[in-house]
Tab-separated table of C-alpha atoms in Angstrom:
chain	number	residue	atom	x	y	z
S	1	UNK	CA	27.468	149.414	126.889
S	2	UNK	CA	30.510	147.689	128.585
S	3	UNK	CA	28.229	144.911	129.832
S	4	UNK	CA	26.936	144.351	126.090
S	5	UNK	CA	30.706	144.482	124.794
S	6	UNK	CA	31.763	141.749	127.136
S	7	UNK	CA	28.852	139.840	126.497
S	8	UNK	CA	29.753	139.980	122.790
S	9	UNK	CA	33.589	138.946	123.718
S	10	UNK	CA	32.239	135.781	125.737
S	11	UNK	CA	29.685	134.493	123.099
S	12	UNK	CA	32.396	134.600	120.475
S	13	UNK	CA	35.032	133.156	122.764
S	14	UNK	CA	32.366	130.235	123.519
S	15	UNK	CA	31.356	129.873	119.915
S	16	UNK	CA	34.950	129.377	118.882
S	17	UNK	CA	35.699	126.925	121.353
S	18	UNK	CA	32.675	125.037	120.760
S	19	UNK	CA	33.295	124.783	117.103
S	20	UNK	CA	36.918	124.104	117.912
S	21	UNK	CA	35.645	121.128	119.937
S	22	UNK	CA	33.381	120.183	117.436
S	23	UNK	CA	36.139	119.934	114.953
S	24	UNK	CA	38.918	118.137	117.354
S	25	UNK	CA	35.663	115.622	117.891
S	26	UNK	CA	35.308	114.771	114.202
S	27	UNK	CA	38.998	114.354	113.841
S	28	UNK	CA	39.274	112.034	116.457
S	29	UNK	CA	36.231	109.992	115.193
S	30	UNK	CA	37.859	109.732	111.667
S	31	UNK	CA	41.246	108.737	113.211
S	32	UNK	CA	39.213	106.007	115.402
S	33	UNK	CA	37.465	104.509	112.028
S	34	UNK	CA	40.641	104.696	110.122
S	35	UNK	CA	41.878	102.380	112.719
S	36	UNK	CA	39.138	99.948	112.678
S	37	UNK	CA	39.796	96.941	110.174
S	38	UNK	CA	36.100	96.533	109.684
S	39	UNK	CA	36.117	99.967	108.036
S	40	UNK	CA	37.596	98.614	104.970
S	41	UNK	CA	35.139	96.877	102.840
S	42	UNK	CA	34.737	96.416	99.259
S	43	UNK	CA	32.604	99.653	98.768
S	44	UNK	CA	34.854	101.858	100.654
S	45	UNK	CA	38.013	100.757	98.930
S	46	UNK	CA	36.298	101.049	95.379
S	47	UNK	CA	35.834	104.846	96.607
S	48	UNK	CA	39.735	104.618	97.803
S	49	UNK	CA	41.057	103.858	94.284
S	50	UNK	CA	38.580	106.414	92.719
S	51	UNK	CA	39.886	108.995	95.139
S	52	UNK	CA	43.255	108.324	94.359
S	53	UNK	CA	42.960	108.173	90.899
S	54	UNK	CA	41.085	111.728	90.553
S	55	UNK	CA	43.634	113.315	93.190
S	56	UNK	CA	46.742	111.863	91.754
S	57	UNK	CA	46.956	109.898	88.839
S	58	UNK	CA	44.704	112.369	86.696
S	59	UNK	CA	46.596	115.324	87.869
S	60	UNK	CA	50.232	113.976	86.734
S	61	UNK	CA	50.813	115.463	83.650
S	62	UNK	CA	49.585	119.098	84.716
S	63	UNK	CA	51.390	118.568	87.898
S	64	UNK	CA	54.575	117.559	86.257
S	65	UNK	CA	54.291	120.679	84.164
S	66	UNK	CA	54.095	123.009	86.988
S	67	UNK	CA	56.843	121.103	89.193
S	68	UNK	CA	58.861	121.781	86.109
S	69	UNK	CA	58.140	125.025	85.745
S	70	UNK	CA	57.846	126.764	89.045
S	71	UNK	CA	60.456	124.223	90.604
S	72	UNK	CA	63.075	125.053	88.066
S	73	UNK	CA	62.400	128.498	88.390
S	74	UNK	CA	62.797	128.564	92.273
S	75	UNK	CA	65.809	126.094	92.570
S	76	UNK	CA	67.465	128.021	89.827
S	77	UNK	CA	66.846	131.281	92.189
S	78	UNK	CA	68.247	129.498	95.186
S	79	UNK	CA	71.232	128.104	93.601
S	80	UNK	CA	72.105	131.473	91.862
S	81	UNK	CA	71.881	133.150	95.456
S	82	UNK	CA	74.076	130.677	97.008
S	83	UNK	CA	76.794	131.035	94.477
S	84	UNK	CA	76.612	135.038	94.644
S	85	UNK	CA	77.116	134.728	98.341
S	86	UNK	CA	79.691	132.026	98.065
S	87	UNK	CA	77.875	129.272	99.617
S	88	UNK	CA	79.147	126.702	97.213
S	89	UNK	CA	80.253	123.934	99.636
S	90	UNK	CA	76.690	124.298	101.425
S	91	UNK	CA	74.980	123.897	98.237
S	92	UNK	CA	73.918	120.287	98.956
S	93	UNK	CA	72.159	120.805	102.425
S	94	UNK	CA	70.697	124.221	101.160
S	95	UNK	CA	69.065	122.182	98.066
S	96	UNK	CA	67.836	119.097	100.408
S	97	UNK	CA	66.618	121.368	103.151
S	98	UNK	CA	64.886	123.668	100.858
S	99	UNK	CA	63.469	121.043	98.340
S	100	UNK	CA	62.401	118.186	100.703
S	101	UNK	CA	61.918	119.740	103.994
S	102	UNK	CA	59.960	122.825	102.825
S	103	UNK	CA	59.034	123.736	99.087
S	104	UNK	CA	57.821	120.149	97.803
S	105	UNK	CA	55.285	119.251	100.682
S	106	UNK	CA	54.134	122.909	100.995
S	107	UNK	CA	53.560	123.267	97.023
S	108	UNK	CA	51.926	120.057	96.770
S	109	UNK	CA	49.652	120.862	99.468
S	110	UNK	CA	48.482	124.104	97.922
S	111	UNK	CA	47.964	122.293	94.500
S	112	UNK	CA	45.809	119.726	95.834
S	113	UNK	CA	44.060	122.234	98.281
S	114	UNK	CA	42.903	123.899	95.314
S	115	UNK	CA	42.264	121.147	93.203
S	116	UNK	CA	40.662	118.433	95.469
S	117	UNK	CA	40.060	120.393	98.764
S	118	UNK	CA	37.289	122.476	96.732
S	119	UNK	CA	36.256	119.633	95.078
S	120	UNK	CA	35.625	117.412	98.174
S	121	UNK	CA	34.030	120.498	100.060
S	122	UNK	CA	31.492	120.868	97.098
S	123	UNK	CA	30.409	117.516	96.665
S	124	UNK	CA	30.001	117.203	100.435
S	125	UNK	CA	28.040	120.325	100.593
S	126	UNK	CA	25.752	119.491	97.776
S	127	UNK	CA	25.194	115.843	99.493
S	128	UNK	CA	24.044	117.638	102.448
S	129	UNK	CA	21.502	119.645	100.705
S	130	UNK	CA	20.345	117.203	98.454
S	131	UNK	CA	19.948	115.157	101.662
S	132	UNK	CA	21.734	112.240	100.233
S	133	UNK	CA	23.756	111.919	103.617
S	134	UNK	CA	20.450	111.376	104.905
S	135	UNK	CA	19.636	108.337	102.485
S	136	UNK	CA	22.803	106.759	103.319
S	137	UNK	CA	22.395	107.105	106.822
S	138	UNK	CA	18.730	105.613	106.587
S	139	UNK	CA	20.187	102.598	104.748
S	140	UNK	CA	22.562	102.076	107.657
S	141	UNK	CA	25.350	103.357	105.443
S	142	UNK	CA	28.648	104.373	107.747
S	143	UNK	CA	29.078	107.660	105.845
S	144	UNK	CA	32.427	108.234	107.904
S	145	UNK	CA	33.519	104.742	106.402
S	146	UNK	CA	32.162	105.162	102.791
S	147	UNK	CA	32.321	108.920	102.091
S	148	UNK	CA	34.758	110.476	104.409
S	149	UNK	CA	37.681	107.643	104.891
S	150	UNK	CA	38.496	107.093	101.382
S	151	UNK	CA	39.209	110.701	100.613
S	152	UNK	CA	41.045	111.402	103.918
S	153	UNK	CA	43.503	107.922	102.976
S	154	UNK	CA	43.457	108.976	99.334
S	155	UNK	CA	44.144	112.403	100.322
S	156	UNK	CA	47.222	111.251	102.233
S	157	UNK	CA	48.577	108.678	99.804
S	158	UNK	CA	48.333	111.321	96.963
S	159	UNK	CA	49.888	114.157	98.622
S	160	UNK	CA	52.832	112.118	99.904
S	161	UNK	CA	53.159	110.737	96.334
S	162	UNK	CA	52.935	114.007	94.777
S	163	UNK	CA	55.427	115.587	97.104
S	164	UNK	CA	58.043	112.862	96.445
S	165	UNK	CA	57.566	113.437	92.823
S	166	UNK	CA	57.655	117.242	92.938
S	167	UNK	CA	61.114	117.045	95.223
S	168	UNK	CA	62.662	114.604	92.576
S	169	UNK	CA	61.630	116.937	89.656
S	170	UNK	CA	63.158	119.780	91.519
S	171	UNK	CA	66.513	117.817	92.355
S	172	UNK	CA	66.618	116.917	88.771
S	173	UNK	CA	66.271	120.795	87.763
S	174	UNK	CA	68.600	121.866	90.274
S	175	UNK	CA	71.366	119.755	88.344
S	176	UNK	CA	70.802	121.590	85.251
S	177	UNK	CA	71.255	124.807	87.237
S	178	UNK	CA	74.523	123.751	89.070
S	179	UNK	CA	75.765	122.674	85.895
S	180	UNK	CA	75.218	126.390	84.689
S	181	UNK	CA	76.011	128.478	87.467
S	182	UNK	CA	78.945	126.023	88.929
S	183	UNK	CA	80.087	123.819	86.050
S	184	UNK	CA	79.269	120.910	88.143
S	185	UNK	CA	79.139	117.386	86.557
S	186	UNK	CA	76.362	114.986	87.585
S	187	UNK	CA	78.528	112.889	89.746
S	188	UNK	CA	79.365	115.752	92.003
S	189	UNK	CA	76.017	116.817	92.065
S	190	UNK	CA	74.953	113.399	93.071
S	191	UNK	CA	77.374	112.997	95.698
S	192	UNK	CA	76.636	116.388	97.166
S	193	UNK	CA	73.339	115.556	97.527
S	194	UNK	CA	73.811	111.845	98.704
S	195	UNK	CA	76.371	113.499	101.395
S	196	UNK	CA	73.709	115.944	102.674
S	197	UNK	CA	70.533	113.967	102.633
S	198	UNK	CA	69.434	112.438	106.179
S	199	UNK	CA	66.820	110.070	107.257
S	200	UNK	CA	65.752	112.862	109.168
S	201	UNK	CA	64.873	114.884	105.743
S	202	UNK	CA	62.987	111.859	104.503
S	203	UNK	CA	60.910	111.408	107.984
S	204	UNK	CA	60.230	115.143	107.787
S	205	UNK	CA	58.779	115.006	104.087
S	206	UNK	CA	56.775	112.073	104.804
S	207	UNK	CA	55.162	113.483	107.933
S	208	UNK	CA	54.517	116.742	106.331
S	209	UNK	CA	52.935	115.371	103.490
S	210	UNK	CA	50.914	112.871	105.800
S	211	UNK	CA	49.901	115.877	107.981
S	212	UNK	CA	49.041	118.098	104.561
S	213	UNK	CA	47.079	114.889	103.101
S	214	UNK	CA	44.751	114.610	106.148
S	215	UNK	CA	43.886	118.196	106.640
S	216	UNK	CA	43.347	118.757	102.938
S	217	UNK	CA	40.560	116.456	103.067
S	218	UNK	CA	39.368	116.710	106.536
S	219	UNK	CA	38.637	120.315	106.673
S	220	UNK	CA	36.645	120.520	103.450
S	221	UNK	CA	34.606	117.400	104.431
S	222	UNK	CA	33.936	118.784	107.981
S	223	UNK	CA	32.733	122.174	106.188
S	224	UNK	CA	30.464	120.443	103.670
S	225	UNK	CA	28.772	118.820	106.416
S	226	UNK	CA	28.175	121.873	108.367
S	227	UNK	CA	26.338	123.380	105.217
S	228	UNK	CA	23.271	124.787	105.855
S	229	UNK	CA	20.259	123.325	103.889
S	230	UNK	CA	20.156	125.597	101.038
S	231	UNK	CA	22.024	125.589	97.526
S	232	UNK	CA	22.896	129.396	98.454
S	233	UNK	CA	24.919	127.745	101.316
S	234	UNK	CA	27.288	125.808	99.481
S	235	UNK	CA	29.688	128.708	98.140
S	236	UNK	CA	29.642	130.010	101.599
S	237	UNK	CA	30.746	126.440	102.943
S	238	UNK	CA	33.349	126.035	100.346
S	239	UNK	CA	34.566	129.597	101.290
S	240	UNK	CA	34.770	128.663	104.809
S	241	UNK	CA	36.192	125.676	104.370
S	242	UNK	CA	38.914	126.802	102.167
S	243	UNK	CA	39.824	129.611	104.504
S	244	UNK	CA	40.164	127.281	107.431
S	245	UNK	CA	42.274	124.781	105.170
S	246	UNK	CA	44.642	127.477	104.002
S	247	UNK	CA	45.142	128.547	107.843
S	248	UNK	CA	45.958	125.050	108.569
S	249	UNK	CA	48.465	124.500	105.851
S	250	UNK	CA	50.374	127.440	107.223
S	251	UNK	CA	50.118	126.325	110.555
S	252	UNK	CA	51.511	122.931	109.867
S	253	UNK	CA	54.343	124.708	107.922
S	254	UNK	CA	54.975	126.974	110.772
S	255	UNK	CA	54.847	124.061	113.493
S	256	UNK	CA	57.336	122.143	111.245
S	257	UNK	CA	59.783	124.960	111.300
S	258	UNK	CA	59.511	125.586	114.870
S	259	UNK	CA	60.208	121.605	115.745
S	260	UNK	CA	63.120	121.856	112.986
S	261	UNK	CA	64.550	124.617	115.010
S	262	UNK	CA	64.571	122.924	118.294
B	1	UNK	CA	21.579	102.804	89.275
B	2	UNK	CA	23.217	99.310	89.573
B	3	UNK	CA	25.874	100.707	91.573
B	4	UNK	CA	23.539	102.524	93.588
B	5	UNK	CA	21.508	99.307	94.614
B	6	UNK	CA	24.685	97.228	95.191
B	7	UNK	CA	25.953	99.686	97.365
B	8	UNK	CA	23.834	98.205	100.190
B	9	UNK	CA	25.041	94.642	99.819
B	10	UNK	CA	28.662	95.488	99.416
B	11	UNK	CA	28.268	97.411	102.984
B	12	UNK	CA	26.231	95.044	104.901
B	13	UNK	CA	27.153	91.498	103.425
B	14	UNK	CA	30.642	92.499	102.464
B	15	UNK	CA	29.956	91.056	98.803
B	16	UNK	CA	32.474	92.269	96.403
B	17	UNK	CA	31.322	94.748	93.884
B	18	UNK	CA	30.820	92.325	90.875
B	19	UNK	CA	28.881	90.093	92.750
B	20	UNK	CA	26.699	93.096	94.504
B	21	UNK	CA	26.326	94.310	91.110
B	22	UNK	CA	25.154	91.012	89.783
B	23	UNK	CA	22.511	90.760	92.075
B	24	UNK	CA	21.221	94.339	91.607
B	25	UNK	CA	21.165	93.715	87.753
B	26	UNK	CA	19.272	90.322	88.315
B	27	UNK	CA	16.664	92.193	90.535
B	28	UNK	CA	16.181	94.921	87.321
B	29	UNK	CA	15.936	92.155	84.933
B	30	UNK	CA	13.054	90.722	86.657
B	31	UNK	CA	11.030	93.911	85.887
B	32	UNK	CA	12.488	94.434	82.523
B	33	UNK	CA	14.292	97.584	83.913
B	34	UNK	CA	18.044	96.103	82.796
B	35	UNK	CA	18.120	99.183	80.224
B	36	UNK	CA	18.763	101.811	83.174
B	37	UNK	CA	21.380	99.975	84.674
B	38	UNK	CA	23.936	102.491	84.130
B	39	UNK	CA	21.572	105.630	84.107
B	40	UNK	CA	21.958	107.950	86.677
B	41	UNK	CA	19.034	109.581	89.074
B	42	UNK	CA	18.296	112.194	86.544
B	43	UNK	CA	17.914	109.999	83.562
B	44	UNK	CA	15.156	107.781	85.439
B	45	UNK	CA	11.469	108.383	85.424
B	46	UNK	CA	9.344	108.711	88.913
B	47	UNK	CA	8.296	105.057	88.271
B	48	UNK	CA	11.813	103.685	87.865
B	49	UNK	CA	13.105	105.814	90.613
B	50	UNK	CA	10.297	104.250	92.963
B	51	UNK	CA	11.103	100.747	91.895
B	52	UNK	CA	15.139	101.324	92.629
B	53	UNK	CA	14.119	102.731	96.310
B	54	UNK	CA	12.025	99.378	96.628
B	55	UNK	CA	14.837	97.130	95.391
B	56	UNK	CA	17.374	99.256	97.673
B	57	UNK	CA	14.928	98.280	100.712
B	58	UNK	CA	14.913	94.640	99.624
B	59	UNK	CA	18.653	94.464	99.578
B	60	UNK	CA	18.696	95.488	103.855
B	61	UNK	CA	18.260	93.315	106.516
B	62	UNK	CA	15.318	94.719	107.878
B	63	UNK	CA	12.232	91.949	107.623
B	64	UNK	CA	9.417	94.842	106.856
B	65	UNK	CA	9.476	97.239	103.855
B	66	UNK	CA	6.954	100.216	104.270
B	67	UNK	CA	5.836	101.855	101.298
B	68	UNK	CA	4.200	105.528	102.273
B	69	UNK	CA	1.644	106.713	99.729
B	70	UNK	CA	3.339	105.255	96.703
B	71	UNK	CA	0.708	107.304	94.472
B	72	UNK	CA	2.539	110.494	95.326
B	73	UNK	CA	6.153	108.760	94.296
B	74	UNK	CA	5.212	107.351	91.317
B	75	UNK	CA	1.942	109.351	89.980
B	76	UNK	CA	0.810	106.409	87.871
B	77	UNK	CA	-2.672	105.796	88.919
B	78	UNK	CA	-3.951	103.496	86.294
B	79	UNK	CA	-0.916	101.143	86.451
B	80	UNK	CA	-0.972	100.771	90.267
B	81	UNK	CA	-2.044	97.027	89.731
B	82	UNK	CA	1.096	96.345	87.314
B	83	UNK	CA	3.139	98.239	89.861
B	84	UNK	CA	1.947	95.820	92.683
B	85	UNK	CA	2.764	92.928	90.656
B	86	UNK	CA	6.290	94.000	90.075
B	87	UNK	CA	6.825	94.769	93.868
B	88	UNK	CA	5.535	91.172	94.477
B	89	UNK	CA	7.633	89.780	91.677
B	90	UNK	CA	10.636	91.680	93.107
B	91	UNK	CA	10.026	90.299	96.740
B	92	UNK	CA	11.196	87.279	98.330
B	93	UNK	CA	10.425	86.781	101.817
B	94	UNK	CA	9.956	90.038	103.386
B	95	UNK	CA	6.511	91.839	104.460
B	96	UNK	CA	5.532	94.788	102.329
B	97	UNK	CA	3.116	96.900	104.007
B	98	UNK	CA	1.636	100.099	101.897
B	99	UNK	CA	0.317	102.949	103.793
B	100	UNK	CA	-2.171	105.025	101.795
B	101	UNK	CA	-5.270	107.134	102.363
B	102	UNK	CA	-8.523	105.921	102.257
B	103	UNK	CA	-9.305	107.890	98.766
B	104	UNK	CA	-7.035	105.533	97.104
B	105	UNK	CA	-8.537	102.632	98.194
B	106	UNK	CA	-10.049	101.650	94.881
B	107	UNK	CA	-6.510	101.514	93.107
B	108	UNK	CA	-5.695	98.622	95.488
B	109	UNK	CA	-8.429	96.248	94.668
B	110	UNK	CA	-7.606	92.897	94.415
B	111	UNK	CA	-3.849	93.102	95.471
B	112	UNK	CA	-2.416	90.517	97.701
B	113	UNK	CA	-0.184	93.195	99.467
B	114	UNK	CA	-1.048	94.070	103.111
B	115	UNK	CA	-2.496	97.896	102.653
B	116	UNK	CA	-3.222	100.047	105.395
B	117	UNK	CA	-5.666	102.735	104.844
C-alpha cells in the first residue's frame, strides 16, 4: 500500500519534471530561432503582419471601450479611496504605480489571453489533428519559423502596444476623477504625473508586457502541439493550455511584485 | 491555393510573396486551373487537389517526384491519360515516378512517365 503510494508520487514527480523539461526546451528553441536572422523570410513576415493585425489592430475598438469602462471605474475607485484616506499628496505615485506597473499590462494580458490565446491554441491543435503540421514538415518548411515565431513576436508587439494604449486611457480617465473628487485642474494633474513617473516604471511596463506577450502565445502553441490525434482532444488541449497560461500570467505578476519590493 | 503553392518558394528560394504567387499562378494557368487560385481546400475537387500537390512537389528542390497510387487519390480512371499529359506539361526537368499496382497497368498505356508496377 505504502510502496504503491510512494510509487505514484514518484511517477507524478517524474512526469511533472519531464513535461517541465520539454516546455523549457521548446521555449529555448523558440528563443534561439527568434535571434536567428535567417528565420525572418517573406512568408514569415506575412504571417507576422497578419498576426499583429488580428491580435492588436482588429481588437482596438472593443479594447478601447473595455479600457474606458473598466479603466475608468477602477481608477475612479482608487482615487476616491486615496482622497478618503487623505493621500492626496501621494496621488501621482499611486496612479502611476497602479496603472503603469500593475493594472494596464495585467488586464491587457488577460484580455489577449482570452481572445488570441484560445484562438492560437485551437488553430495549432486543429493543424496537428489534420496533419497539416506534418505536411509542412514534409515540404521542409520550418514550422517554428513559419507558424510559431510570427505568433510569438506578434503577441509580444500586440500586448506591449495595447498595454500602452490601456495605460494612456486609464491616465486620461484618472484626470476626470481627480477633477471631480479633488477639483484638480489639468495642468496640476499633468505635473503630478510627470513628477511621479520614473524610467523604472516605463521599463517595468515594457518588461511585463513582453513577458506576458511571450507566454500568451508560447503556452497555447505548446499545448496545441501536444494534442493527441483526435478531434475530441482539441477542447482538452485548449482547456489545459488556458489553465497553464493563467498560472503563468499570475506567476509573472507575483514575480514582478516580488522583484519590485526588493 | 495560390498562397498554398507559393509558400514553398517563399520559404526555400526566399522569393517575395508577389513573385512566388505569380509563379504559382503560371503553373495553374498551364493546366487551365486559374479559377481555383483563390479557393480553399474544401472548395477543390480531388483531381484539383492532386494537381496542387503535384505543383507543390515541383516547387521543392528535390529532383525526383514520386506519386504513389494516383488513381486512389483522384479516382478518375477514364481520364488518366489527360492527367498524365497535364503532369508532363507542368513538369520542367524533374523525374516523375509513378508507383501503382499491376492491376492498374492498363490505364498508363502509352504514357511517357516512368511507371513502376
